[in-house]
Amino acid sequence: MERAVVAEHPPPGGVLTGMPTHVPFRKPFRAALAALWLAAVPAPVVPAPARAGLLDTVLSGGDEAALGAQEHPKILAQFGGAVKDARLQGYVDQLGRKLAATTALAREPWTFTVLDSDVVNAFALPGGYVYVTRGLLALAEDEAEVAGVLSHEIGHVTAHHSAQSQTRQTIAGLLAAGVGLVFGNDTLAQLAGLGGTAVVASYSREQELEADQLGVETLRRTGYDPFAMATFLETLRRDGQYQGLRDGNKGEGGFDFLASHPATEERVRRAADLARSMPQGGARPIDPYLAAVDGMIYGDSPENGYVRGRTFAHPQLGIAFTVPQGYALLNGADQVVAKGQNGTAMAFDGGSAAGVSDPAAFLTGVWGKTAALSNVQRTTIGGMPAATATTRGESDGNSADIRLVAIRAPDGRMYRFTFLAPAGSLARFDADFQAAANSFHRLSAEEAARYRPRRVQVATVQPGDSVAGFVRRMPQEPYAEELFRIINDLPPGTPLQPGRRVKVIVGE
């Protein structure tokens, strides 16, 4: 799944107009599902969400707390909820409160949450709601770097960046721009019917740099090495390069969260300059951090299924499908999405068929009843009854060709694919779309048993151990040596020293 810089990228989702009721197969579907569905089932033209006027003054503390409390459940829903690892959650909560206690808002309530997602991300909402994902925690070298991430987000809260930028109404709609950020370009956000931007999702350059400065100062006050923010930002930069290498696109495709933030190189330089201006020294404790992440799930959690290369498999539901070459998969909490090339995309979900057992009737009478459907066809996919149709979605004058596919599983669930292509280009990409839908199948018990969660395992380097030896423990990871060196902050060519403790990714 996609990687992000420390700064804010709320999850996909938003308030959808006229979306049909559909009960989910994993987490409760919110009305704020992937905005792809907005394009899939439009009225002829879906207007962009109304925007209220921006506030001239900062919201009061009570208003900010109310805003954060209002959006907190949505964040949990879209990111797979909080981790069930009490040790990991307790560690981050204790560390976050220690840092927040040194700020001007020390007496305010703070809520620190580890999200059950492998997306490398951290962000904050007004009212002291700070989030960090499992994926980001796996990249840190020590406690000081985790503290640097949390301090950056605390800085956004104490500087009232969100409150300065948005009204209640626009903050409530910030999730709507998540899809555009997830897919890494503005075009898809437009295709998905998402006018406007999410301010919390794309703070200004000045706000990001201010949060970095506040974060470095918090590190100093709390006794941590103020250089920890710069070193972690450099790790994020290297991880972004790794993701591009892994996806075979050199950073030009896949899920790119870096695009909406100040250049990481600039932030590394600025953070290092700030640290040099402060008294040198500071703690870099590693043992508490390693104890917290040892055994942590790495990658997808069993509840949400697994992305393995171009395949999504959900053993608990007994289903799987594969996307064509050139598509990058993202396993969200409520749906699976994939970005292709040239503006193509897809989304997949499933749930109750609202009492309709016939896929064609579901497609025309429930899911797409407000859309102008064409080429409605009954078919069979993986031995299961299915139906497909095409339509077009429009928003703010931007159009997309759309293929819809509904498949009814033997247990009565209805699964849905939505495929999007720029207007007029469906014929060019339709073979790939149909190949992805036709790959949908039920997993045998033997196939399902092959999928197990991967985990972070902490090991101590013994005399004679080498990087190559640890890499052999990670055969499931593409470019395993690069990943091993990134998660352990081990520059290329640097050997291991006996007695050092390192992280290894183990599992299927």
mmCIF file of C-alpha atoms in Angstrom, residues 4 88 103 118 246 306 397 441 447 482:
data_model
loop_
_atom_site.group_PDB
_atom_site.id
_atom_site.type_symbol
_atom_site.label_atom_id
_atom_site.label_comp_id
_atom_site.label_asym_id
_atom_site.label_seq_id
_atom_site.Cartn_x
_atom_site.Cartn_y
_atom_site.Cartn_z
ATOM 1 C CA ALA A 4 3.355 8.916 3.041
ATOM 2 C CA LEU A 88 1.674 -0.838 21.050
ATOM 3 C CA THR A 103 3.204 22.409 25.131
ATOM 4 C CA ASP A 118 0.117 -0.307 6.795
ATOM 5 C CA ARG A 246 8.980 -2.127 -5.707
ATOM 6 C CA TYR A 306 -4.213 -9.178 2.119
ATOM 7 C CA GLY A 397 -17.767 19.329 -16.077
ATOM 8 C CA HIS A 441 -12.967 -16.368 -7.509
ATOM 9 C CA GLU A 447 -5.402 -21.448 -0.865
ATOM 10 C CA GLU A 482 16.576 -2.426 0.513
#
